[in-house]
mmCIF file of C-alpha atoms and ligand atoms in Angstrom:
data_model
loop_
_atom_site.group_PDB
_atom_site.id
_atom_site.type_symbol
_atom_site.label_atom_id
_atom_site.label_comp_id
_atom_site.label_asym_id
_atom_site.label_seq_id
_atom_site.Cartn_x
_atom_site.Cartn_y
_atom_site.Cartn_z
ATOM 1 C CA MET A 13 0.000 -0.096 0.219
ATOM 2 C CA GLN A 14 1.356 3.624 -1.016
ATOM 3 C CA PRO A 15 2.063 5.674 2.152
ATOM 4 C CA PRO A 16 -0.779 8.105 2.778
ATOM 5 C CA VAL A 17 -0.092 12.219 1.478
ATOM 6 C CA THR A 18 -0.182 14.806 2.887
ATOM 7 C CA GLU A 19 -0.875 18.877 2.007
ATOM 8 C CA ARG A 20 3.018 19.072 1.953
ATOM 9 C CA ASP A 21 3.288 16.239 -0.788
ATOM 10 C CA VAL A 22 0.437 18.158 -2.880
ATOM 11 C CA ARG A 23 -0.472 21.127 -4.433
ATOM 12 C CA VAL A 24 -4.044 22.085 -4.990
ATOM 13 C CA GLU A 25 -5.821 24.349 -7.286
ATOM 14 C CA VAL A 26 -8.818 26.173 -7.055
ATOM 15 C CA LEU A 27 -10.102 27.617 -10.447
ATOM 16 C CA GLY A 28 -13.144 28.953 -12.485
ATOM 17 C CA ARG A 29 -12.523 28.462 -15.932
ATOM 18 C CA LEU A 30 -10.098 25.605 -17.067
ATOM 19 C CA ASP A 31 -7.240 26.017 -19.840
ATOM 20 C CA ALA A 32 -7.561 23.413 -22.565
ATOM 21 C CA ASP A 33 -4.594 20.974 -20.656
ATOM 22 C CA GLU A 34 -6.317 21.557 -17.678
ATOM 23 C CA VAL A 35 -9.260 20.131 -19.026
ATOM 24 C CA GLY A 36 -7.436 17.261 -20.728
ATOM 25 C CA ARG A 37 -5.778 16.447 -17.605
ATOM 26 C CA ILE A 38 -9.099 16.121 -15.549
ATOM 27 C CA ALA A 39 -10.268 14.344 -19.039
ATOM 28 C CA VAL A 40 -7.540 11.594 -18.577
ATOM 29 C CA LEU A 41 -8.836 11.585 -15.108
ATOM 30 C CA VAL A 42 -12.392 10.670 -16.034
ATOM 31 C CA GLU A 43 -11.243 8.075 -18.230
ATOM 32 C CA ARG A 44 -8.787 6.137 -15.934
ATOM 33 C CA ALA A 45 -11.614 6.111 -12.709
ATOM 34 C CA THR A 46 -14.630 5.028 -15.073
ATOM 35 C CA GLU A 47 -12.815 2.323 -16.973
ATOM 36 C CA ALA A 48 -11.662 1.239 -12.509
ATOM 37 C CA ASP A 49 -14.726 1.576 -11.289
ATOM 38 C CA GLY A 50 -17.610 1.166 -14.028
ATOM 39 C CA VAL A 51 -19.098 4.026 -13.691
ATOM 40 C CA ARG A 52 -19.082 7.729 -14.704
ATOM 41 C CA PRO A 53 -17.555 9.655 -11.684
ATOM 42 C CA LEU A 54 -19.244 13.191 -12.663
ATOM 43 C CA SER A 55 -22.804 13.655 -13.636
ATOM 44 C CA GLU A 56 -23.558 14.234 -17.242
ATOM 45 C CA HIS A 57 -24.044 17.651 -17.063
ATOM 46 C CA VAL A 58 -20.605 18.382 -15.381
ATOM 47 C CA ALA A 59 -18.931 16.691 -17.960
ATOM 48 C CA LEU A 60 -20.661 18.412 -20.650
ATOM 49 C CA HIS A 61 -19.222 21.332 -19.478
ATOM 50 C CA LEU A 62 -15.913 20.433 -18.832
ATOM 51 C CA ARG A 63 -15.177 19.640 -22.095
ATOM 52 C CA HIS A 64 -16.083 23.692 -23.037
ATOM 53 C CA GLY A 65 -13.848 24.731 -19.802
ATOM 54 C CA GLY A 66 -16.166 24.243 -17.165
ATOM 55 C CA ASP A 67 -19.597 26.012 -15.860
ATOM 56 C CA THR A 68 -19.228 29.347 -14.461
ATOM 57 C CA PRO A 69 -19.455 30.100 -11.199
ATOM 58 C CA ALA A 70 -18.640 26.545 -10.771
ATOM 59 C CA ARG A 71 -15.214 26.358 -8.699
ATOM 60 C CA ASN A 72 -12.794 23.386 -10.377
ATOM 61 C CA VAL A 73 -10.335 21.852 -7.368
ATOM 62 C CA LEU A 74 -7.274 20.373 -8.516
ATOM 63 C CA LEU A 75 -5.137 18.079 -6.432
ATOM 64 C CA TYR A 76 -1.511 17.559 -8.102
ATOM 65 C CA LEU A 77 0.590 15.159 -6.640
ATOM 66 C CA ARG A 78 4.008 16.912 -6.655
ATOM 67 C CA ALA A 79 6.970 15.128 -8.594
ATOM 68 C CA GLU A 80 9.593 13.825 -6.174
ATOM 69 C CA THR A 81 12.576 14.979 -8.000
ATOM 70 C CA ALA A 82 12.988 17.998 -10.025
ATOM 71 C CA ALA A 83 13.934 15.743 -13.361
ATOM 72 C CA GLU A 84 10.862 13.800 -12.944
ATOM 73 C CA ALA A 85 7.595 14.480 -14.942
ATOM 74 C CA PRO A 86 5.762 17.623 -14.159
ATOM 75 C CA ASP A 87 3.018 17.457 -11.076
ATOM 76 C CA ARG A 88 0.403 14.286 -11.574
ATOM 77 C CA LEU A 89 -2.887 15.199 -10.872
ATOM 78 C CA ALA A 90 -4.503 13.036 -8.565
ATOM 79 C CA GLY A 91 -7.899 14.791 -7.316
ATOM 80 C CA TYR A 92 -10.535 16.517 -8.921
ATOM 81 C CA ALA A 93 -13.996 17.905 -7.520
ATOM 82 C CA HIS A 94 -16.446 19.933 -8.944
ATOM 83 C CA LEU A 95 -18.370 22.682 -6.808
ATOM 84 C CA ASP A 96 -21.597 24.067 -7.392
ATOM 85 C CA VAL A 97 -22.270 27.170 -5.030
ATOM 86 C CA THR A 98 -25.256 28.564 -7.040
ATOM 87 C CA ASP A 99 -28.025 26.504 -5.583
ATOM 88 C CA ALA A 100 -29.456 29.530 -2.826
ATOM 89 C CA VAL A 101 -32.507 26.986 -1.900
ATOM 90 C CA GLU A 102 -30.635 23.584 -1.216
ATOM 91 C CA GLY A 103 -27.361 24.465 -0.868
ATOM 92 C CA PRO A 104 -23.598 23.824 -2.741
ATOM 93 C CA SER A 105 -23.347 20.338 -4.328
ATOM 94 C CA ALA A 106 -19.875 18.714 -4.823
ATOM 95 C CA GLU A 107 -18.841 15.182 -7.250
ATOM 96 C CA LEU A 108 -15.168 14.523 -6.563
ATOM 97 C CA VAL A 109 -12.723 11.263 -8.141
ATOM 98 C CA VAL A 110 -9.807 10.315 -7.237
ATOM 99 C CA ASP A 111 -7.461 8.396 -9.550
ATOM 100 C CA PRO A 112 -7.362 4.380 -9.357
ATOM 101 C CA ALA A 113 -3.748 4.062 -8.736
ATOM 102 C CA HIS A 114 -3.984 6.476 -5.651
ATOM 103 C CA ARG A 115 -7.137 5.817 -3.566
ATOM 104 C CA ARG A 116 -7.097 5.122 0.257
ATOM 105 C CA ARG A 117 -4.053 7.434 0.660
ATOM 106 C CA GLY A 118 -6.405 10.534 2.101
ATOM 107 C CA ILE A 119 -6.657 12.367 -1.631
ATOM 108 C CA ALA A 120 -10.491 12.639 -0.745
ATOM 109 C CA ARG A 121 -10.421 13.316 2.252
ATOM 110 C CA LEU A 122 -7.621 16.445 1.217
ATOM 111 C CA LEU A 123 -10.146 17.535 -1.680
ATOM 112 C CA LEU A 124 -12.917 17.501 0.951
ATOM 113 C CA ALA A 125 -11.130 19.697 3.235
ATOM 114 C CA HIS A 126 -10.638 22.457 0.259
ATOM 115 C CA VAL A 127 -13.647 21.992 -1.349
ATOM 116 C CA ARG A 128 -15.222 22.877 2.422
ATOM 117 C CA ALA A 129 -13.597 25.866 2.612
ATOM 118 C CA GLU A 130 -14.696 26.987 -0.697
ATOM 119 C CA SER A 131 -18.111 26.471 -0.225
ATOM 120 C CA ALA A 132 -18.326 27.861 3.029
ATOM 121 C CA ALA A 133 -16.986 31.267 1.694
ATOM 122 C CA ALA A 134 -18.757 30.867 -0.895
ATOM 123 C CA SER A 135 -22.444 29.824 1.404
ATOM 124 C CA PRO A 136 -21.765 30.729 4.674
ATOM 125 C CA GLY A 137 -24.330 28.296 6.362
ATOM 126 C CA GLY A 138 -24.402 26.305 3.630
ATOM 127 C CA ARG A 139 -24.987 22.433 4.023
ATOM 128 C CA LEU A 140 -22.688 21.449 1.609
ATOM 129 C CA ARG A 141 -24.284 18.238 -0.858
ATOM 130 C CA LEU A 142 -22.067 15.724 -2.052
ATOM 131 C CA TRP A 143 -23.361 13.485 -5.075
ATOM 132 C CA SER A 144 -22.033 10.041 -6.087
ATOM 133 C CA HIS A 145 -23.137 7.743 -9.386
ATOM 134 C CA GLY A 146 -23.648 4.240 -9.707
ATOM 135 C CA GLY A 147 -23.525 4.056 -5.681
ATOM 136 C CA LEU A 148 -19.844 2.703 -5.259
ATOM 137 C CA PRO A 149 -19.490 1.163 -1.625
ATOM 138 C CA ALA A 150 -16.117 3.388 -1.944
ATOM 139 C CA ALA A 151 -18.022 7.213 -2.218
ATOM 140 C CA ALA A 152 -20.124 5.760 0.594
ATOM 141 C CA ALA A 153 -17.567 4.539 2.920
ATOM 142 C CA MET A 154 -15.688 7.693 1.735
ATOM 143 C CA ALA A 155 -18.892 10.278 3.020
ATOM 144 C CA GLU A 156 -19.686 9.034 5.886
ATOM 145 C CA ALA A 157 -16.458 8.656 6.949
ATOM 146 C CA GLU A 158 -16.205 12.908 6.507
ATOM 147 C CA GLY A 159 -19.359 12.970 8.400
ATOM 148 C CA PHE A 160 -22.325 13.106 5.669
ATOM 149 C CA ARG A 161 -25.252 10.730 5.591
ATOM 150 C CA GLY A 162 -26.955 9.382 2.846
ATOM 151 C CA VAL A 163 -29.888 11.464 2.301
ATOM 152 C CA ARG A 164 -31.450 10.581 -0.984
ATOM 153 C CA ALA A 165 -31.018 8.009 -3.950
ATOM 154 C CA LEU A 166 -32.585 8.997 -7.684
ATOM 155 C CA VAL A 167 -32.299 7.309 -10.236
ATOM 156 C CA GLN A 168 -32.555 8.954 -13.717
ATOM 157 C CA LEU A 169 -34.621 7.299 -16.513
ATOM 158 C CA ARG A 170 -34.555 8.191 -20.681
ATOM 159 C CA ARG A 171 -36.803 7.976 -23.348
ATOM 160 C CA SER A 172 -36.826 8.821 -26.677
ATOM 161 C CA LEU A 173 -39.541 11.081 -28.168
ATOM 162 C CA PHE A 174 -39.147 9.775 -31.440
ATOM 163 C CA ALA A 175 -40.911 6.553 -30.541
ATOM 164 C CA VAL A 176 -44.241 5.976 -30.858
ATOM 165 C CA LEU A 177 -45.555 7.582 -27.396
ATOM 166 C CA PRO A 178 -49.593 6.683 -26.730
ATOM 167 C CA ALA A 179 -52.247 9.543 -26.514
ATOM 168 C CA ALA A 180 -53.213 10.741 -22.962
ATOM 169 C CA ALA A 181 -56.635 8.896 -21.901
ATOM 170 C CA LEU A 182 -58.108 11.020 -18.922
ATOM 171 C CA PRO A 183 -60.574 9.771 -16.305
ATOM 172 C CA ALA A 184 -63.935 10.664 -16.766
ATOM 173 C CA GLY A 185 -64.445 13.704 -14.999
ATOM 174 C CA ILE A 186 -60.689 15.134 -14.677
ATOM 175 C CA ASP A 187 -60.222 18.326 -17.228
ATOM 176 C CA VAL A 188 -56.618 19.264 -17.915
ATOM 177 C CA ARG A 189 -55.228 23.132 -18.032
ATOM 178 C CA THR A 190 -51.700 24.776 -17.649
ATOM 179 C CA PHE A 191 -50.694 25.966 -14.793
ATOM 180 C CA ARG A 192 -51.912 29.698 -13.471
ATOM 181 C CA PRO A 193 -49.304 32.559 -11.922
ATOM 182 C CA GLY A 194 -51.090 33.721 -9.556
ATOM 183 C CA ALA A 195 -54.579 32.126 -8.972
ATOM 184 C CA ASP A 196 -53.053 28.623 -8.738
ATOM 185 C CA ASP A 197 -50.032 29.391 -6.427
ATOM 186 C CA ALA A 198 -51.451 28.074 -3.509
ATOM 187 C CA ALA A 199 -53.481 25.144 -4.394
ATOM 188 C CA TRP A 200 -50.570 23.711 -6.440
ATOM 189 C CA VAL A 201 -48.385 24.104 -2.793
ATOM 190 C CA ASP A 202 -50.952 21.978 -0.925
ATOM 191 C CA LEU A 203 -51.295 19.695 -3.875
ATOM 192 C CA ASN A 204 -47.585 18.979 -3.833
ATOM 193 C CA ALA A 205 -47.702 18.268 -0.179
ATOM 194 C CA ALA A 206 -50.452 16.050 -0.420
ATOM 195 C CA ALA A 207 -49.011 14.335 -3.377
ATOM 196 C CA PHE A 208 -45.583 13.896 -1.989
ATOM 197 C CA ALA A 209 -46.452 13.295 1.945
ATOM 198 C CA ALA A 210 -44.028 10.455 1.732
ATOM 199 C CA HIS A 211 -41.329 12.023 -0.416
ATOM 200 C CA PRO A 212 -40.164 15.264 1.837
ATOM 201 C CA GLU A 213 -37.520 16.877 -0.218
ATOM 202 C CA GLN A 214 -40.259 17.691 -2.483
ATOM 203 C CA GLY A 215 -43.766 17.428 -0.741
ATOM 204 C CA ARG A 216 -42.219 20.836 1.900
ATOM 205 C CA TRP A 217 -41.497 22.565 -0.903
ATOM 206 C CA THR A 218 -43.259 26.122 0.380
ATOM 207 C CA LEU A 219 -45.078 28.761 -1.442
ATOM 208 C CA ALA A 220 -41.465 31.209 -1.273
ATOM 209 C CA ASP A 221 -40.076 27.518 -2.878
ATOM 210 C CA LEU A 222 -42.221 27.824 -5.871
ATOM 211 C CA HIS A 223 -42.265 31.160 -6.502
ATOM 212 C CA GLN A 224 -38.538 31.111 -6.399
ATOM 213 C CA ARG A 225 -39.171 28.684 -9.758
ATOM 214 C CA MET A 226 -41.378 30.436 -11.446
ATOM 215 C CA ALA A 227 -38.948 33.343 -11.394
ATOM 216 C CA GLU A 228 -35.961 31.388 -12.689
ATOM 217 C CA PRO A 229 -35.672 31.843 -16.666
ATOM 218 C CA TRP A 230 -36.283 28.307 -17.570
ATOM 219 C CA PHE A 231 -39.889 28.816 -16.284
ATOM 220 C CA ASP A 232 -42.662 28.365 -18.746
ATOM 221 C CA PRO A 233 -46.687 27.988 -17.786
ATOM 222 C CA HIS A 234 -46.912 26.485 -21.053
ATOM 223 C CA GLY A 235 -45.637 23.429 -19.835
ATOM 224 C CA PHE A 236 -46.495 23.160 -16.789
ATOM 225 C CA PHE A 237 -50.357 21.206 -16.767
ATOM 226 C CA VAL A 238 -52.824 20.625 -13.689
ATOM 227 C CA ALA A 239 -55.782 18.362 -13.405
ATOM 228 C CA GLU A 240 -58.720 19.820 -12.596
ATOM 229 C CA ARG A 241 -62.390 17.189 -11.078
ATOM 230 C CA SER A 242 -64.940 19.978 -10.459
ATOM 231 C CA GLY A 243 -62.778 22.985 -10.405
ATOM 232 C CA VAL A 244 -60.113 21.129 -7.924
ATOM 233 C CA LEU A 245 -56.730 21.103 -8.731
ATOM 234 C CA VAL A 246 -56.340 16.717 -8.337
ATOM 235 C CA GLY A 247 -52.149 16.738 -9.888
ATOM 236 C CA PHE A 248 -50.132 18.085 -12.374
ATOM 237 C CA HIS A 249 -47.245 17.850 -14.530
ATOM 238 C CA TRP A 250 -44.810 19.781 -14.619
ATOM 239 C CA THR A 251 -41.801 20.057 -17.610
ATOM 240 C CA LYS A 252 -38.441 21.745 -18.345
ATOM 241 C CA VAL A 253 -35.728 22.064 -20.881
ATOM 242 C CA HIS A 254 -32.792 21.790 -20.463
ATOM 243 C CA GLY A 255 -30.135 23.242 -23.429
ATOM 244 C CA GLY A 256 -30.770 24.679 -26.224
ATOM 245 C CA ASP A 257 -31.058 28.224 -26.702
ATOM 246 C CA SER A 258 -32.459 28.259 -23.155
ATOM 247 C CA THR A 259 -31.146 28.640 -20.195
ATOM 248 C CA ALA A 260 -32.134 26.271 -18.450
ATOM 249 C CA HIS A 261 -31.031 24.426 -14.779
ATOM 250 C CA VAL A 262 -30.563 20.511 -14.360
ATOM 251 C CA HIS A 263 -31.514 18.570 -11.343
ATOM 252 C CA ASP A 264 -33.105 22.133 -9.895
ATOM 253 C CA HIS A 265 -35.771 20.945 -7.815
ATOM 254 C CA LEU A 266 -33.138 18.525 -6.264
ATOM 255 C CA GLY A 267 -30.354 21.348 -5.656
ATOM 256 C CA LEU A 268 -27.721 19.940 -7.729
ATOM 257 C CA HIS A 269 -26.426 22.203 -10.857
ATOM 258 C CA THR A 270 -27.861 25.309 -11.953
ATOM 259 C CA HIS A 271 -26.143 26.984 -14.432
ATOM 260 C CA ASP A 272 -26.995 29.637 -17.394
ATOM 261 C CA ALA A 273 -25.402 28.442 -20.256
ATOM 262 C CA HIS A 274 -25.551 25.284 -21.843
ATOM 263 C CA GLY A 275 -22.968 23.036 -24.247
ATOM 264 C CA HIS A 276 -25.345 20.534 -25.111
ATOM 265 C CA GLU A 277 -27.963 19.011 -26.862
ATOM 266 C CA PRO A 278 -31.748 20.516 -25.591
ATOM 267 C CA ILE A 279 -33.583 17.741 -23.314
ATOM 268 C CA GLY A 280 -36.827 17.642 -21.935
ATOM 269 C CA GLU A 281 -37.303 16.838 -18.115
ATOM 270 C CA VAL A 282 -40.732 14.961 -16.480
ATOM 271 C CA TYR A 283 -39.758 17.746 -13.928
ATOM 272 C CA VAL A 284 -42.440 16.420 -11.427
ATOM 273 C CA VAL A 285 -45.467 14.351 -11.465
ATOM 274 C CA GLY A 286 -48.016 14.477 -7.962
ATOM 275 C CA VAL A 287 -51.500 12.925 -8.084
ATOM 276 C CA ALA A 288 -53.459 13.490 -4.892
ATOM 277 C CA PRO A 289 -53.710 10.937 -2.977
ATOM 278 C CA ALA A 290 -57.702 10.316 -3.502
ATOM 279 C CA GLU A 291 -57.485 10.359 -7.473
ATOM 280 C CA ARG A 292 -54.654 7.629 -7.371
ATOM 281 C CA GLY A 293 -54.878 3.851 -9.560
ATOM 282 C CA HIS A 294 -57.221 5.556 -12.414
ATOM 283 C CA GLY A 295 -54.283 6.398 -14.902
ATOM 284 C CA LEU A 296 -54.411 10.038 -13.773
ATOM 285 C CA GLY A 297 -51.083 10.166 -13.213
ATOM 286 C CA ARG A 298 -49.570 7.680 -16.642
ATOM 287 C CA ALA A 299 -52.172 10.594 -18.684
ATOM 288 C CA LEU A 300 -50.864 13.200 -16.919
ATOM 289 C CA THR A 301 -47.293 12.126 -17.946
ATOM 290 C CA LEU A 302 -48.174 11.420 -21.666
ATOM 291 C CA VAL A 303 -49.737 14.950 -22.077
ATOM 292 C CA GLY A 304 -46.445 16.780 -20.254
ATOM 293 C CA LEU A 305 -44.315 14.025 -22.987
ATOM 294 C CA HIS A 306 -46.852 15.553 -26.037
ATOM 295 C CA HIS A 307 -45.709 18.702 -25.215
ATOM 296 C CA LEU A 308 -42.030 18.159 -25.286
ATOM 297 C CA ARG A 309 -42.598 16.212 -28.530
ATOM 298 C CA SER A 310 -43.918 19.323 -30.211
ATOM 299 C CA LEU A 311 -41.169 21.655 -29.067
ATOM 300 C CA GLY A 312 -39.252 19.291 -31.465
ATOM 301 C CA LEU A 313 -36.752 17.896 -28.325
ATOM 302 C CA PRO A 314 -35.886 14.359 -29.147
ATOM 303 C CA GLU A 315 -35.804 12.925 -25.836
ATOM 304 C CA ALA A 316 -37.080 13.485 -22.173
ATOM 305 C CA MET A 317 -35.382 12.308 -19.052
ATOM 306 C CA LEU A 318 -36.465 12.167 -15.158
ATOM 307 C CA TYR A 319 -35.294 11.678 -11.940
ATOM 308 C CA VAL A 320 -37.156 9.517 -9.593
ATOM 309 C CA ASP A 321 -36.120 8.319 -5.958
ATOM 310 C CA ALA A 322 -35.313 4.983 -5.987
ATOM 311 C CA ASP A 323 -37.551 3.271 -3.217
ATOM 312 C CA ASN A 324 -40.480 5.103 -5.441
ATOM 313 C CA THR A 325 -41.038 2.053 -7.023
ATOM 314 C CA ALA A 326 -44.515 2.973 -8.154
ATOM 315 C CA ALA A 327 -43.608 5.944 -10.125
ATOM 316 C CA ILE A 328 -41.076 3.811 -11.743
ATOM 317 C CA SER A 329 -42.790 1.302 -12.533
ATOM 318 C CA LEU A 330 -44.978 4.262 -14.012
ATOM 319 C CA TYR A 331 -42.300 5.876 -16.215
ATOM 320 C CA ALA A 332 -41.228 2.108 -16.746
ATOM 321 C CA GLY A 333 -44.519 1.226 -18.395
ATOM 322 C CA LEU A 334 -44.254 4.230 -20.911
ATOM 323 C CA GLY A 335 -40.743 3.313 -22.624
ATOM 324 C CA PHE A 336 -38.458 5.194 -19.934
ATOM 325 C CA THR A 337 -34.976 3.038 -19.045
ATOM 326 C CA PRO A 338 -32.592 3.688 -16.283
ATOM 327 C CA TRP A 339 -29.740 6.227 -17.487
ATOM 328 C CA ASP A 340 -28.065 6.817 -14.382
ATOM 329 C CA THR A 341 -28.211 6.515 -10.271
ATOM 330 C CA ASP A 342 -26.776 9.584 -8.106
ATOM 331 C CA VAL A 343 -26.814 9.125 -4.321
ATOM 332 C CA MET A 344 -26.808 11.907 -2.567
ATOM 333 C CA PHE A 345 -24.868 12.209 1.106
ATOM 334 C CA ARG A 346 -24.991 16.055 2.947
ATOM 335 C CA ASP A 347 -23.240 16.828 5.411
ATOM 336 C CA GLY A 348 -23.889 15.983 8.503
ATOM 337 C CA THR A 349 -20.730 17.699 10.338
ATOM 338 C CA VAL A 350 -22.372 19.812 13.236
ATOM 339 C CA ARG A 351 -19.768 22.790 13.422
ATOM 340 C CA PRO A 352 -19.702 25.434 16.469
ATOM 341 C CA PRO A 353 -20.791 28.809 15.225
ATOM 342 C CA SER A 354 -18.453 31.031 14.487
HETATM 343 C C1 LIG B 410 -14.739 7.576 -3.479
HETATM 344 C C2 LIG B 410 -13.302 7.938 -3.434
HETATM 345 C C3 LIG B 410 -13.461 9.657 -3.945
HETATM 346 C C4 LIG B 410 -12.166 8.216 -2.548
HETATM 347 O O1 LIG B 410 -11.169 8.751 -2.232
HETATM 348 P P1 LIG B 410 -9.800 7.950 -2.118
HETATM 349 O O2 LIG B 410 -8.882 9.346 -2.086
HETATM 350 O O3 LIG B 410 -9.411 6.824 -1.994
HETATM 351 O O4 LIG B 410 -10.646 8.615 -0.012
HETATM 352 P P2 LIG B 410 -9.522 8.830 0.742
HETATM 353 O O5 LIG B 410 -8.083 7.867 0.783
HETATM 354 O O6 LIG B 410 -8.968 10.020 1.325
HETATM 355 O O7 LIG B 410 -10.056 8.265 2.913
HETATM 356 C C5 LIG B 410 -10.934 9.047 3.306
HETATM 357 C C6 LIG B 410 -11.819 7.815 4.332
HETATM 358 O O8 LIG B 410 -12.918 7.422 3.257
HETATM 359 C C7 LIG B 410 -13.014 6.007 3.518
HETATM 360 N N1 LIG B 410 -13.048 5.600 2.421
HETATM 361 C C8 LIG B 410 -12.485 5.461 1.149
HETATM 362 N N2 LIG B 410 -12.653 4.512 0.594
HETATM 363 C C9 LIG B 410 -12.879 3.405 1.103
HETATM 364 C C10 LIG B 410 -13.033 2.301 0.764
HETATM 365 N N3 LIG B 410 -12.967 2.056 -0.751
HETATM 366 N N4 LIG B 410 -13.695 1.454 1.551
HETATM 367 C C11 LIG B 410 -13.797 1.768 2.230
HETATM 368 N N5 LIG B 410 -13.518 2.742 3.426
HETATM 369 C C12 LIG B 410 -12.764 3.925 2.244
HETATM 370 C C13 LIG B 410 -11.890 5.740 4.184
HETATM 371 O O9 LIG B 410 -12.487 5.626 6.516
HETATM 372 C C14 LIG B 410 -10.597 6.387 4.356
HETATM 373 O O10 LIG B 410 -10.049 6.760 5.011
HETATM 374 P P3 LIG B 410 -8.667 5.838 5.971
HETATM 375 O O11 LIG B 410 -8.392 5.519 4.279
HETATM 376 O O12 LIG B 410 -7.990 6.418 6.882
HETATM 377 O O13 LIG B 410 -9.155 4.120 6.425
HETATM 378 C C15 LIG B 410 -12.712 7.631 -4.819
HETATM 379 O O14 LIG B 410 -12.618 6.183 -4.288
HETATM 380 C C16 LIG B 410 -13.256 7.590 -6.265
HETATM 381 O O15 LIG B 410 -12.799 8.516 -6.835
HETATM 382 N N6 LIG B 410 -14.504 7.227 -6.629
HETATM 383 C C17 LIG B 410 -15.478 7.155 -7.657
HETATM 384 C C18 LIG B 410 -16.011 8.507 -7.528
HETATM 385 C C19 LIG B 410 -16.748 8.364 -6.383
HETATM 386 O O16 LIG B 410 -17.641 7.709 -6.156
HETATM 387 N N7 LIG B 410 -16.758 9.654 -6.201
HETATM 388 C C20 LIG B 410 -17.555 10.253 -4.370
HETATM 389 C C21 LIG B 410 -18.620 10.841 -4.568
HETATM 390 S S1 LIG B 410 -19.154 11.109 -2.896
#
């Protein structure tokens, strides 16, 4: 086993945008980790932006092992972390990766110390979250050892919008229209709380949380569908568009990433679907999902994606029945470290 690495053995750079050499070194590191772990260490969104020098105002933390002698090759990139500090609701979030040849030497611990310092400076009081991909045991062990707690596992599912899309069959007595900003806000918050009573991350949204999203540049009420029975809101499907010319945000409701420029193909998202408990079991969720998918298709989008809690078996089977297949699994860890007040 190689000896532990200390601050003296490393050079750490915290950067905004990256130059081509830095992008290249990170790409090699990511490739090596992907080979060794069987899964990519960074989310697709971060990886896509990295190709173009990274997203702003994210922080890139590069950890180099110092060359032992002057005659050696230049310092080697042994660890990388991406820190996003733009989500005011959920707080900062990070993804990190260590070269497989240098694991269990304390590099993740060193990286995290820098990430924590950056995160605290950019977002005082914000509780850092870590995301890991593929549910790797080493990630969970490292996160726990560093005082983080696993709080959520999410599956990303995708579906082509070129493939056959059945028509939406609404249950009797249900009307669908688009969301009316202002008029529907309070009723929607109540419905969302009832629909997600078992999924507090989503279910505890307040009016202020809703308004924050409505103020975002990507918000489009024409893609936000609500179902009514006798004038009462009983279900909804809020869609979203990422990429292309839009200023969309990925994972916004999860607080994973928030960006203002996209370097990738546009994709539609089934952002949130909810049905009132009393209306379940009659095909309303399926019909609302289809209404939204038809809308996304009508915008010319090639594909739809969504995130669902890994334990939400009802939703997963609904989406599987509509042709969605697994694309990625993300596990979120939240910093449980209690810090003394400063
Ligand atoms: C997870 C990962 C970042 C750990 O990097 P690392 O530099 O090997 O981790 P460290 O050496 O700093 O380990 C710190 C502590 O985490 C725990 N830990 C790390 N890897 C572990 C493993 N494979 N098994 C058990 N515990 C582990 C240990 O408690 C370790 O302390 P110790 O070695 O003194 O016992 C690395 O495996 C990786 O890059 N994986 C792919 C990407 C990923 O999953 N990122 C994690 C996002 S949360």
